[in-house]
C-alpha cells in the first residue's frame, strides 16, 4: 500500500454534485439520523449508470496499480468504492472525494466500518465502531489509527522483507503511536501478513519481485543495444503499470540503503547500470 497520487480528481461538475449530496447529509442535525441518511443516499447514488459515480470510479481507477488492482492489497481486482473514514461513523465525509479509494471486495469486507482513533482528550487508542445492536453515536475526536493512503505513505511505517518471507515488518518501536498505527492497519484491519489472505499475497509479492527484476533486466539489455527513447519509455511504462507497486518501491529502497547487494547482487548491478530506474 503506497501513497496515492494527489493530482487526480473528478471534474468540477462531479465535485459539485458530490457536494450537493453531502449538503443533504449535513443538513440533518441528529447524528444517528445523519449516519442513516448518508448510507441511504450513498447506496442510491453509487450505482452503475450514475453519471456522478461513474466519473468518480474512473478517477479512482486511475489511482490503481496494474489492471485496476486494490489499493489495500495491491493484488485483487478493485471494483468497490471504499470510505477510508467509514460513512456510518463519519457521515460528514460520506460524499468527500478525498475519502474514497478503490478496493477489492475482500479488503472492503475486512475493513467494513472498523475504525479506531487516538483520542484527542486522553491520547489513548480507542476502537470507535459500535458493537452490533447498539445505537450509533458520534466518535470521539482523535487521530485516525488507520494509515490513510490518500495522504500518507505506508512505507514510512512498514518495511517489506525481500530477503525471505515477503512479509511486512513494523519499522517503529513497540509502544509508539507509529507502531500501533502500522500494526492496526496491517494486522487488525487488512491482514496483509496472515495465514489466509496474507499467505497468498506473500506468494504474489515474491512473484512480482521476480517480474520487476526481469523488466529492469530487459530495460538494461535494450539500453545496451541503443534502443530508441520511445522503446525504452515503453518498457518503463510497462514496469510502472505492474501490480504490487510496493514491491518495486521496496526494491528501490533496498538499493538506496545498501541492502539489495546483500540479497540480490545481480539486481543491485542492474541499478548501478541504470540509476535512472530509482526515479521510476
Short mmCIF file of C-alpha atoms in Angstrom, two decimals:
data_model
loop_
_atom_site.label_atom_id
_atom_site.label_comp_id
_atom_site.label_asym_id
_atom_site.label_seq_id
_atom_site.Cartn_x
_atom_site.Cartn_y
_atom_site.Cartn_z
CA UNK A 1 0.00 0.00 0.00
CA UNK A 2 1.68 3.16 -1.22
CA UNK A 3 0.67 6.80 -1.09
CA UNK A 4 -1.69 7.56 -3.95
CA UNK A 5 -1.13 10.45 -6.36
CA UNK A 6 -2.69 13.68 -5.17
CA UNK A 7 -3.18 15.22 -8.59
CA UNK A 8 -6.13 13.05 -9.69
CA UNK A 9 -9.62 14.42 -9.24
CA UNK A 10 -13.03 14.33 -10.93
CA UNK A 11 -14.16 17.37 -12.92
CA UNK A 12 -15.87 20.35 -11.28
CA UNK A 13 -19.34 19.14 -12.26
CA UNK A 14 -18.80 15.83 -10.42
CA UNK A 15 -17.31 17.50 -7.36
CA UNK A 16 -20.24 19.93 -7.26
CA UNK A 17 -22.69 17.01 -7.39
CA UNK A 18 -20.85 15.27 -4.53
CA UNK A 19 -21.01 18.49 -2.51
CA UNK A 20 -24.77 18.67 -3.12
CA UNK A 21 -25.21 15.13 -1.79
CA UNK A 22 -23.06 16.00 1.20
CA UNK A 23 -25.13 19.10 1.86
CA UNK A 24 -28.24 16.96 2.27
CA UNK A 25 -26.43 14.78 4.81
CA UNK A 26 -25.01 17.74 6.72
CA UNK A 27 -28.45 19.36 6.99
CA UNK A 28 -29.63 16.59 9.33
CA UNK A 29 -28.82 17.67 12.92
CA UNK A 30 -29.30 14.31 14.63
CA UNK A 31 -26.16 12.17 14.36
CA UNK A 32 -27.83 8.74 14.16
CA UNK A 33 -30.24 10.02 11.52
CA UNK A 34 -27.38 11.71 9.68
CA UNK A 35 -25.50 8.41 9.59
CA UNK A 36 -28.53 6.54 8.29
CA UNK A 37 -29.27 9.21 5.69
CA UNK A 38 -25.70 9.17 4.40
CA UNK A 39 -25.77 5.40 3.94
CA UNK A 40 -29.12 5.55 2.11
CA UNK A 41 -28.07 8.37 -0.21
CA UNK A 42 -24.74 6.72 -0.99
CA UNK A 43 -26.39 3.38 -1.73
CA UNK A 44 -28.86 5.07 -4.07
CA UNK A 45 -26.19 7.16 -5.83
CA UNK A 46 -23.40 4.60 -6.11
CA UNK A 47 -24.87 2.57 -8.95
CA UNK A 48 -23.75 1.70 -12.46
CA UNK A 49 -25.05 4.30 -14.85
CA UNK A 50 -24.90 7.12 -12.31
CA UNK A 51 -23.04 9.98 -14.07
CA UNK A 52 -21.59 11.15 -10.76
CA UNK A 53 -20.24 7.84 -9.53
CA UNK A 54 -19.25 6.58 -12.96
CA UNK A 55 -17.00 9.67 -13.09
CA UNK A 56 -15.76 9.03 -9.54
CA UNK A 57 -14.88 5.42 -10.35
CA UNK A 58 -12.99 6.39 -13.49
CA UNK A 59 -10.74 8.63 -11.42
CA UNK A 60 -10.34 6.06 -8.66
CA UNK A 61 -9.35 3.56 -11.34
CA UNK A 62 -6.56 5.93 -12.44
CA UNK A 63 -5.11 5.71 -8.94
CA UNK A 64 -4.94 1.91 -9.02
CA UNK A 65 -1.83 0.00 -9.97
CA UNK A 66 -1.74 -2.65 -12.66
CA UNK A 67 -5.03 -3.81 -14.14
CA UNK A 68 -7.20 -1.95 -11.62
CA UNK A 69 -5.70 -3.54 -8.52
CA UNK A 70 -6.98 -2.95 -4.99
CA UNK A 71 -5.35 -0.02 -3.21
CA UNK A 72 -5.03 -2.01 0.04
CA UNK A 73 -3.75 -5.45 -1.04
CA UNK A 74 -2.48 -4.36 -4.50
CA UNK A 75 -3.45 -7.76 -5.84
CA UNK A 76 -7.18 -8.37 -6.35
CA UNK A 77 -9.46 -6.55 -8.79
CA UNK A 78 -10.75 -3.25 -7.40
CA UNK A 79 -14.42 -2.58 -8.06
CA UNK A 80 -15.80 -1.20 -4.79
CA UNK A 81 -15.70 2.37 -3.52
CA UNK A 82 -14.20 2.33 -0.03
CA UNK A 83 -14.68 5.08 2.55
CA UNK A 84 -11.43 5.44 4.47
CA UNK A 85 -13.40 7.15 7.24
CA UNK A 86 -16.48 4.86 7.45
CA UNK A 87 -19.61 6.65 6.21
CA UNK A 88 -21.69 5.36 9.12
CA UNK A 89 -19.29 6.80 11.70
CA UNK A 90 -18.23 9.89 9.78
CA UNK A 91 -21.26 10.89 7.68
CA UNK A 92 -19.69 14.32 7.23
CA UNK A 93 -17.23 12.58 4.85
CA UNK A 94 -19.78 10.36 3.12
CA UNK A 95 -19.50 12.19 -0.21
CA UNK A 96 -15.98 13.56 0.18
CA UNK A 97 -13.77 12.77 -2.82
CA UNK A 98 -10.70 12.70 -0.57
CA UNK A 99 -12.29 9.92 1.48
CA UNK A 100 -12.60 7.46 -1.43
CA UNK A 101 -10.32 4.73 -2.72
CA UNK A 102 -10.95 1.71 -4.96
CA UNK A 103 -10.62 -1.71 -3.30
CA UNK A 104 -11.48 -5.37 -3.79
CA UNK A 105 -14.45 -7.00 -2.09
CA UNK A 106 -12.32 -8.97 0.36
CA UNK A 107 -10.49 -5.92 1.64
CA UNK A 108 -13.70 -3.90 1.78
CA UNK A 109 -15.40 -6.59 3.90
CA UNK A 110 -12.35 -6.78 6.18
CA UNK A 111 -12.24 -3.02 6.65
CA UNK A 112 -16.04 -2.51 6.78
CA UNK A 113 -16.76 0.17 9.40
CA UNK A 114 -13.85 -0.87 11.63
CA UNK A 115 -12.02 2.22 12.76
CA UNK A 116 -10.02 3.49 15.71
CA UNK A 117 -8.57 6.77 16.92
CA UNK A 118 -6.05 8.07 19.39
CA UNK A 119 -8.38 10.27 21.41
CA UNK A 120 -7.60 13.99 21.49
CA UNK A 121 -8.51 14.26 25.18
CA UNK A 122 -6.51 11.30 26.52
CA UNK A 123 -4.24 10.25 23.65
CA UNK A 124 -5.41 6.67 24.19
CA UNK A 125 -6.23 4.15 21.48
CA UNK A 126 -9.96 3.54 21.11
CA UNK A 127 -11.96 1.46 18.66
CA UNK A 128 -14.94 3.55 17.61
CA UNK A 129 -17.00 1.09 15.54
CA UNK A 130 -20.18 0.33 17.53
CA UNK A 131 -21.00 -3.11 18.82
CA UNK A 132 -23.77 -4.95 16.92
CA UNK A 133 -27.21 -3.91 18.05
CA UNK A 134 -26.11 -0.65 19.69
CA UNK A 135 -27.21 2.81 18.59
CA UNK A 136 -24.51 4.52 16.57
CA UNK A 137 -23.03 7.64 18.14
CA UNK A 138 -20.51 10.26 17.12
CA UNK A 139 -16.91 9.01 17.57
CA UNK A 140 -14.68 11.00 19.90
CA UNK A 141 -12.30 13.44 18.20
CA UNK A 142 -8.87 12.00 17.60
CA UNK A 143 -6.13 10.99 15.20
CA UNK A 144 -7.08 8.12 12.89
CA UNK A 145 -5.12 4.96 13.60
CA UNK A 146 -5.57 3.51 10.11
CA UNK A 147 -2.86 4.66 7.71
CA UNK A 148 -4.56 6.76 5.02
CA UNK A 149 -3.16 6.05 1.52
CA UNK A 150 -4.65 9.28 0.19
CA UNK A 151 -2.41 11.37 2.45
CA UNK A 152 0.26 9.04 3.88
CA UNK A 153 2.87 6.58 2.70
CA UNK A 154 2.60 3.23 4.47
CA UNK A 155 6.27 2.66 3.66
CA UNK A 156 7.10 5.23 6.34
CA UNK A 157 5.67 2.70 8.81
CA UNK A 158 6.33 -0.68 7.17
CA UNK A 159 9.30 -2.50 5.64
CA UNK A 160 8.82 -5.36 3.17
CA UNK A 161 11.21 -8.27 3.75
CA UNK A 162 12.58 -9.01 0.28
CA UNK A 163 15.23 -11.34 1.65
CA UNK A 164 12.96 -14.24 2.51
CA UNK A 165 9.45 -14.01 3.94
CA UNK A 166 8.00 -11.19 1.82
CA UNK A 167 6.07 -10.16 4.91
CA UNK A 168 5.65 -6.58 6.05
CA UNK A 169 7.67 -5.69 9.15
CA UNK A 170 6.79 -2.87 11.52
CA UNK A 171 9.50 -0.19 11.37
CA UNK A 172 8.63 1.53 14.66
CA UNK A 173 9.42 0.52 18.22
CA UNK A 174 6.66 -1.11 20.25
CA UNK A 175 4.81 1.31 22.46
CA UNK A 176 4.89 4.15 19.94
CA UNK A 177 1.96 5.60 18.03
CA UNK A 178 3.72 4.72 14.78
CA UNK A 179 3.96 1.06 15.81
CA UNK A 180 0.30 0.91 16.80
CA UNK A 181 -0.81 2.51 13.56
CA UNK A 182 1.20 0.08 11.45
CA UNK A 183 0.05 -2.93 13.46
CA UNK A 184 -3.61 -1.89 13.36
CA UNK A 185 -3.54 -1.26 9.60
CA UNK A 186 -1.50 -4.32 8.68
CA UNK A 187 -2.83 -6.96 11.07
CA UNK A 188 -6.08 -5.90 12.71
CA UNK A 189 -7.80 -4.43 9.65
CA UNK A 190 -6.26 -5.76 6.43
CA UNK A 191 -4.48 -8.98 7.40
CA UNK A 192 -1.77 -8.49 4.79
CA UNK A 193 0.55 -10.97 6.52
CA UNK A 194 -1.90 -13.50 7.95
CA UNK A 195 -2.16 -17.21 7.09
CA UNK A 196 -5.18 -16.73 4.82
CA UNK A 197 -5.36 -13.68 2.57
CA UNK A 198 -1.83 -12.65 3.52
CA UNK A 199 -0.29 -16.01 2.62
CA UNK A 200 -1.45 -15.69 -0.99
CA UNK A 201 -0.26 -12.10 -1.02
CA UNK A 202 3.23 -13.11 0.11
CA UNK A 203 3.43 -15.52 -2.82
CA UNK A 204 2.34 -12.78 -5.19
CA UNK A 205 4.84 -10.30 -3.76
CA UNK A 206 7.60 -12.83 -4.39
CA UNK A 207 6.34 -13.35 -7.94
CA UNK A 208 6.28 -9.63 -8.66
CA UNK A 209 9.76 -9.27 -7.19
CA UNK A 210 10.85 -11.58 -9.99
CA UNK A 211 8.73 -9.73 -12.54
CA UNK A 212 10.16 -6.32 -11.64
CA UNK A 213 13.68 -7.75 -11.74
CA UNK A 214 13.06 -9.23 -15.18
CA UNK A 215 11.63 -5.97 -16.51
CA UNK A 216 14.62 -3.98 -15.28
CA UNK A 217 16.96 -6.56 -16.86
CA UNK A 218 15.06 -6.21 -20.14
CA UNK A 219 15.38 -2.44 -19.96
CA UNK A 220 19.14 -2.68 -19.36
CA UNK A 221 19.54 -5.10 -22.23
CA UNK A 222 17.68 -2.83 -24.65
CA UNK A 223 19.55 0.21 -23.38
CA UNK A 224 22.88 -1.52 -24.08
CA UNK A 225 21.64 -2.20 -27.61
CA UNK A 226 20.96 1.53 -28.10
CA UNK A 227 17.20 1.09 -28.29
CA UNK A 228 15.23 4.21 -29.18
CA UNK A 229 13.89 6.51 -26.50
CA UNK A 230 10.25 5.58 -27.33
CA UNK A 231 11.07 1.88 -26.97
CA UNK A 232 12.78 2.44 -23.63
CA UNK A 233 9.92 4.63 -22.47
CA UNK A 234 7.50 1.83 -23.33
CA UNK A 235 9.46 -0.58 -21.12
CA UNK A 236 9.42 1.93 -18.25
CA UNK A 237 5.67 2.43 -18.62
CA UNK A 238 5.09 -1.32 -18.58
CA UNK A 239 7.16 -1.68 -15.40
CA UNK A 240 5.29 1.18 -13.73
CA UNK A 241 1.98 -0.45 -14.66
CA UNK A 242 2.65 -3.67 -12.75
CA UNK A 243 0.65 -4.70 -9.70
CA UNK A 244 2.17 -4.69 -6.20
CA UNK A 245 3.92 -1.32 -6.61
CA UNK A 246 5.10 -1.54 -3.00
CA UNK A 247 7.43 -4.35 -4.10
CA UNK A 248 9.07 -2.04 -6.64
CA UNK A 249 9.33 0.82 -4.16
CA UNK A 250 10.88 -1.56 -1.64
CA UNK A 251 13.40 -2.80 -4.20
CA UNK A 252 14.42 0.82 -4.76
CA UNK A 253 14.67 1.45 -1.01
CA UNK A 254 16.76 -1.69 -0.50
CA UNK A 255 19.22 -0.42 -3.12
CA UNK A 256 19.43 3.05 -1.58
CA UNK A 257 20.07 1.57 1.86
CA UNK A 258 22.76 -0.79 0.55
CA UNK A 259 20.67 -3.86 1.39
CA UNK A 260 19.93 -5.08 -2.11
CA UNK A 261 23.53 -6.07 -2.79
CA UNK A 262 23.36 -8.46 0.15
CA UNK A 263 20.31 -10.35 -1.10
CA UNK A 264 20.46 -9.98 -4.88
CA UNK A 265 23.74 -8.76 -6.30
CA UNK A 266 22.58 -9.21 -9.90
CA UNK A 267 19.57 -6.94 -9.36
CA UNK A 268 21.77 -4.49 -7.49
CA UNK A 269 24.07 -4.32 -10.51
CA UNK A 270 21.12 -3.50 -12.76
CA UNK A 271 20.51 -0.35 -10.73
CA UNK A 272 24.20 0.51 -10.90
CA UNK A 273 23.96 0.28 -14.68
CA UNK A 274 20.69 2.22 -14.83
CA UNK A 275 20.45 4.55 -11.83
CA UNK A 276 17.58 6.38 -13.55
CA UNK A 277 15.42 3.43 -12.50
CA UNK A 278 15.47 4.79 -8.96
CA UNK A 279 13.18 7.62 -10.10
CA UNK A 280 10.52 5.41 -11.73
#
